[in-house]
Coordinates of C-alpha atoms and ligand atoms in Angstrom, one line a residue:
L1162 CA -36.3 46.5 27.4
S1163 CA -36.0 44.7 24.1
K1164 CA -37.2 41.2 23.4
D1165 CA -35.0 39.2 21.0
N1166 CA -36.2 35.6 20.5
Q1167 CA -33.1 34.6 18.7
F1168 CA -30.5 32.8 20.6
S1169 CA -27.3 34.8 19.8
P1170 CA -24.4 32.4 19.5
D1171 CA -21.7 35.2 19.5
L1172 CA -23.2 36.9 22.6
F1173 CA -23.4 33.6 24.5
Q1174 CA -19.8 32.7 23.5
R1175 CA -18.5 36.0 24.7
L1176 CA -20.5 36.4 27.9
F1177 CA -21.2 32.9 29.0
Y1178 CA -19.3 29.9 27.3
S1179 CA -15.9 31.6 27.5
K1180 CA -16.5 32.2 31.3
T1181 CA -17.6 28.8 32.4
N1182 CA -16.6 25.2 32.7
E1183 CA -20.2 24.1 32.0
K1184 CA -19.4 22.1 28.8
T1185 CA -16.4 20.4 30.4
V1186 CA -18.5 19.3 33.4
V1187 CA -21.4 18.0 31.3
A1188 CA -19.0 16.3 28.8
K1189 CA -17.3 14.4 31.7
L1190 CA -20.6 13.3 33.1
L1191 CA -21.9 12.1 29.7
R1192 CA -18.7 10.2 29.0
E1193 CA -18.9 8.5 32.4
N1194 CA -22.6 7.7 31.7
F1195 CA -22.0 6.4 28.2
L1196 CA -18.8 4.4 28.8
D1197 CA -19.2 1.4 26.5
R1198 CA -22.9 1.9 25.7
K1199 CA -24.0 1.9 22.1
F1200 CA -27.2 3.3 20.7
N1201 CA -28.7 2.0 17.4
K1202 CA -30.5 5.3 16.9
A1203 CA -29.9 8.5 18.7
L1204 CA -31.4 12.0 18.5
D1205 CA -30.0 15.3 19.7
I1206 CA -32.3 18.3 19.9
G1207 CA -30.9 21.8 19.8
A1208 CA -27.4 20.7 19.1
G1209 CA -25.9 24.2 18.8
P1210 CA -22.2 23.9 17.6
G1211 CA -22.3 20.2 18.3
E1212 CA -19.7 20.0 21.1
I1213 CA -21.8 17.7 23.3
T1214 CA -23.4 16.1 20.2
N1215 CA -19.9 14.9 19.4
I1216 CA -19.9 12.7 22.5
L1217 CA -23.2 11.2 21.6
A1218 CA -22.1 10.6 18.0
Q1219 CA -19.3 8.4 19.2
H1220 CA -21.9 6.1 20.8
A1221 CA -24.5 6.1 18.1
D1222 CA -24.8 4.0 15.0
A1223 CA -27.3 6.4 13.5
L1224 CA -27.7 10.0 14.6
T1225 CA -30.4 12.6 13.9
I1226 CA -29.8 16.2 14.9
V1227 CA -32.5 18.9 15.0
E1228 CA -31.3 22.5 15.4
A1229 CA -33.5 25.6 14.9
N1230 CA -30.7 28.1 14.2
T1231 CA -29.4 28.1 10.6
F1232 CA -26.2 29.7 12.0
Y1233 CA -25.1 26.2 13.0
E1234 CA -26.1 24.3 9.8
N1235 CA -22.7 24.2 8.1
T1236 CA -20.9 23.4 11.3
L1237 CA -23.2 20.5 12.1
R1238 CA -23.2 19.1 8.5
N1239 CA -19.4 19.3 8.4
K1240 CA -18.8 17.8 11.8
F1241 CA -21.4 15.0 11.4
P1242 CA -21.4 14.0 7.7
R1243 CA -23.1 10.7 8.5
A1244 CA -25.9 12.3 10.6
N1245 CA -29.3 13.3 9.5
V1246 CA -29.2 17.0 10.2
I1247 CA -32.5 18.8 10.3
I1248 CA -32.7 22.5 10.5
G1249 CA -36.0 23.4 12.1
D1250 CA -38.1 23.8 15.2
V1251 CA -38.4 20.5 17.1
R1252 CA -42.1 21.3 17.7
T1253 CA -43.0 21.2 14.1
T1254 CA -40.4 18.8 12.7
E1255 CA -41.6 15.4 11.5
L1256 CA -39.5 13.0 13.5
D1257 CA -38.8 9.3 13.0
S1258 CA -39.4 7.1 16.0
D1259 CA -37.8 4.2 17.9
F1260 CA -34.8 6.2 19.2
N1261 CA -32.8 4.4 21.9
F1262 CA -31.5 7.7 23.2
I1263 CA -32.7 11.3 22.9
L1264 CA -30.7 14.2 24.3
L1265 CA -32.1 17.6 25.2
N1266 CA -29.2 19.5 26.5
Q1267 CA -29.8 23.1 27.7
V1268 CA -32.7 23.6 25.3
L1269 CA -36.0 23.7 27.2
Y1270 CA -35.6 27.3 28.4
F1271 CA -36.2 28.4 24.8
F1272 CA -39.8 27.3 25.1
P1273 CA -42.5 28.7 27.3
A1274 CA -42.6 26.6 30.5
N1275 CA -46.2 25.6 29.8
E1276 CA -45.0 23.7 26.7
W1277 CA -42.2 21.7 28.4
L1278 CA -44.3 18.7 29.4
T1279 CA -45.9 18.5 25.9
I1280 CA -42.5 18.7 24.2
C1281 CA -41.0 16.0 26.5
G1282 CA -44.1 13.9 26.2
N1283 CA -43.9 14.0 22.4
L1284 CA -40.2 13.1 22.6
R1285 CA -40.9 10.2 24.9
N1286 CA -43.3 8.9 22.3
K1287 CA -40.4 8.8 19.9
L1288 CA -38.4 6.4 22.1
S1289 CA -38.0 2.7 21.5
S1290 CA -39.1 0.4 24.3
G1291 CA -36.5 0.9 27.1
G1292 CA -35.2 4.0 25.4
E1293 CA -33.9 7.0 27.3
L1294 CA -34.6 10.7 27.2
L1295 CA -31.8 12.7 28.9
I1296 CA -32.8 16.3 29.8
I1297 CA -30.0 18.5 31.0
L1298 CA -31.1 21.7 32.6
N1299 CA -30.0 24.4 35.0
D1300 CA -32.1 24.9 38.1
H1301 CA -33.2 28.5 37.8
H1302 CA -35.3 28.3 40.9
C1303 CA -32.6 28.3 43.5
G1304 CA -29.1 29.7 44.2
D1305 CA -27.6 33.1 43.6
L1306 CA -29.1 33.7 40.2
R1307 CA -32.5 33.2 41.6
K1308 CA -31.8 35.7 44.4
I1309 CA -30.8 38.3 41.8
F1310 CA -33.9 38.1 39.6
A1311 CA -36.6 36.5 41.8
S1312 CA -38.2 39.7 43.0
N1313 CA -38.6 41.0 39.4
F1314 CA -39.2 37.8 37.6
N1315 CA -42.9 38.1 37.0
R1316 CA -42.5 41.8 35.9
L1317 CA -39.7 40.9 33.5
K1318 CA -41.2 37.6 32.2
P1319 CA -43.0 39.0 29.2
H1320 CA -39.7 40.5 28.0
L1321 CA -37.4 37.6 28.7
T1322 CA -36.0 35.3 25.9
W1323 CA -36.2 32.3 28.2
D1324 CA -38.5 30.6 30.6
Y1325 CA -38.2 28.0 33.4
M1326 CA -40.2 25.8 35.6
P1327 CA -39.0 24.8 39.1
L1328 CA -37.2 21.5 38.6
D1329 CA -39.0 19.7 41.4
Q1330 CA -42.3 20.6 39.8
F1331 CA -41.0 19.5 36.4
A1332 CA -39.7 16.2 37.8
S1333 CA -43.0 15.5 39.6
A1334 CA -45.1 16.2 36.5
L1335 CA -42.9 13.9 34.4
T1336 CA -43.3 11.2 37.0
K1337 CA -47.1 11.6 37.0
G1338 CA -46.9 11.3 33.2
G1339 CA -45.5 7.8 33.7
A1340 CA -41.8 8.4 33.2
T1341 CA -39.2 6.6 35.4
L1342 CA -36.8 9.3 36.5
S1343 CA -33.2 9.1 37.4
V1344 CA -31.8 12.5 38.6
V1345 CA -28.1 13.3 38.6
P1346 CA -27.4 16.8 40.1
Y1347 CA -24.3 18.6 38.8
S1348 CA -22.8 22.0 39.3
Y1349 CA -20.4 24.2 37.3
E1350 CA -18.7 27.6 37.7
V1351 CA -19.2 30.8 35.9
T1352 CA -16.5 33.4 36.6
Y1353 CA -16.6 37.1 35.7
E1354 CA -13.6 39.3 36.3
S1355 CA -15.4 42.5 37.5
L1356 CA -18.7 43.8 38.6
G1357 CA -19.1 45.6 35.2
E1358 CA -18.6 42.3 33.3
T1359 CA -21.1 40.6 35.7
I1360 CA -23.7 43.2 35.1
T1361 CA -23.2 43.2 31.3
A1362 CA -23.6 39.4 31.3
L1363 CA -26.7 39.5 33.6
E1364 CA -28.3 42.1 31.4
A1365 CA -27.5 40.5 28.0
I1366 CA -27.7 36.8 28.8
Y1367 CA -30.0 36.3 31.7
F1368 CA -32.4 39.2 31.3
G1369 CA -32.0 39.6 27.5
V1370 CA -32.0 43.3 28.0
S1371 CA -30.0 45.4 25.4
A1372 CA -28.5 48.7 26.3
S1373 CA -30.0 50.4 23.2
Ligands
SAM1044 C1 -28.0 26.8 24.9 S1 -27.9 26.1 23.3 C2 -27.4 24.4 23.7 C3 -26.6 23.7 22.6 C4 -26.2 22.3 22.8 N1 -27.3 21.4 23.2 C5 -25.1 22.3 23.9 O1 -25.5 22.0 25.0 O2 -24.0 22.6 23.6 C6 -29.6 25.8 22.9 C7 -29.8 25.4 21.4 O3 -31.2 25.1 21.2 C8 -31.6 25.5 19.9 N2 -33.0 25.7 19.9 C9 -33.8 26.6 20.4 N3 -35.1 26.5 20.1 C10 -35.1 25.4 19.4 C11 -36.2 24.7 18.7 N4 -37.5 25.1 18.8 N5 -36.0 23.6 18.0 C12 -34.7 23.1 17.9 N6 -33.6 23.7 18.5 C13 -33.8 24.8 19.2 C14 -30.8 26.9 19.8 O4 -30.8 27.4 18.5 C15 -29.5 26.5 20.4 O5 -28.6 26.1 19.5

């Protein structure tokens, strides 16, 4: 087993994003949710290549982007010339406050689950009154993927590049912290052509195991 803490954009593109309609589904939901809403000040954490950021940008007068991976720096600066692009770890970045909208799309897995509530609590503190924090996450605690790795999860955990918390537990902890929650379930498809391709993707993406 090898542990690689870096999110590998090429690997994800080849073994996940090119095989799924995830971004299309999320983009549609966001467009429906935003409609004619306008945010004075918005923040996107872990923007990656900025595809989903692009939707938020169309509804934000001022946009701040925090992305840890320097791989995306030029792309983000070119795509969003008016945005404040910060390349850094959200946990150590000095952030402004009074955001009307904060987006955390498919990012929390990159942090140990025991940090999720602190990170979300800190982001909530950066919201304006009536502001909204949108957290988009897969539920790793149910479904076929869970069946595949459940029996080995604890053994593999120290080697995995990602972590998760059952979403019902996460939601209830957020509510106890005083947040008002609105939950919108969604699903998307991932299609692999063969068993070999499926196993390669499971190893590389979900387990973070390299063949070497
Ligand atoms: C799965 S991608 C999601 C990208 C984008 N939000 C989207 O949905 O298209 C997760 C992103 O979070 C970024 N990330 C991981 N840890 C981070 C951290 N500590 N601070 C800021 N960004 C981080 C990764 O570099 C990666 O670009």
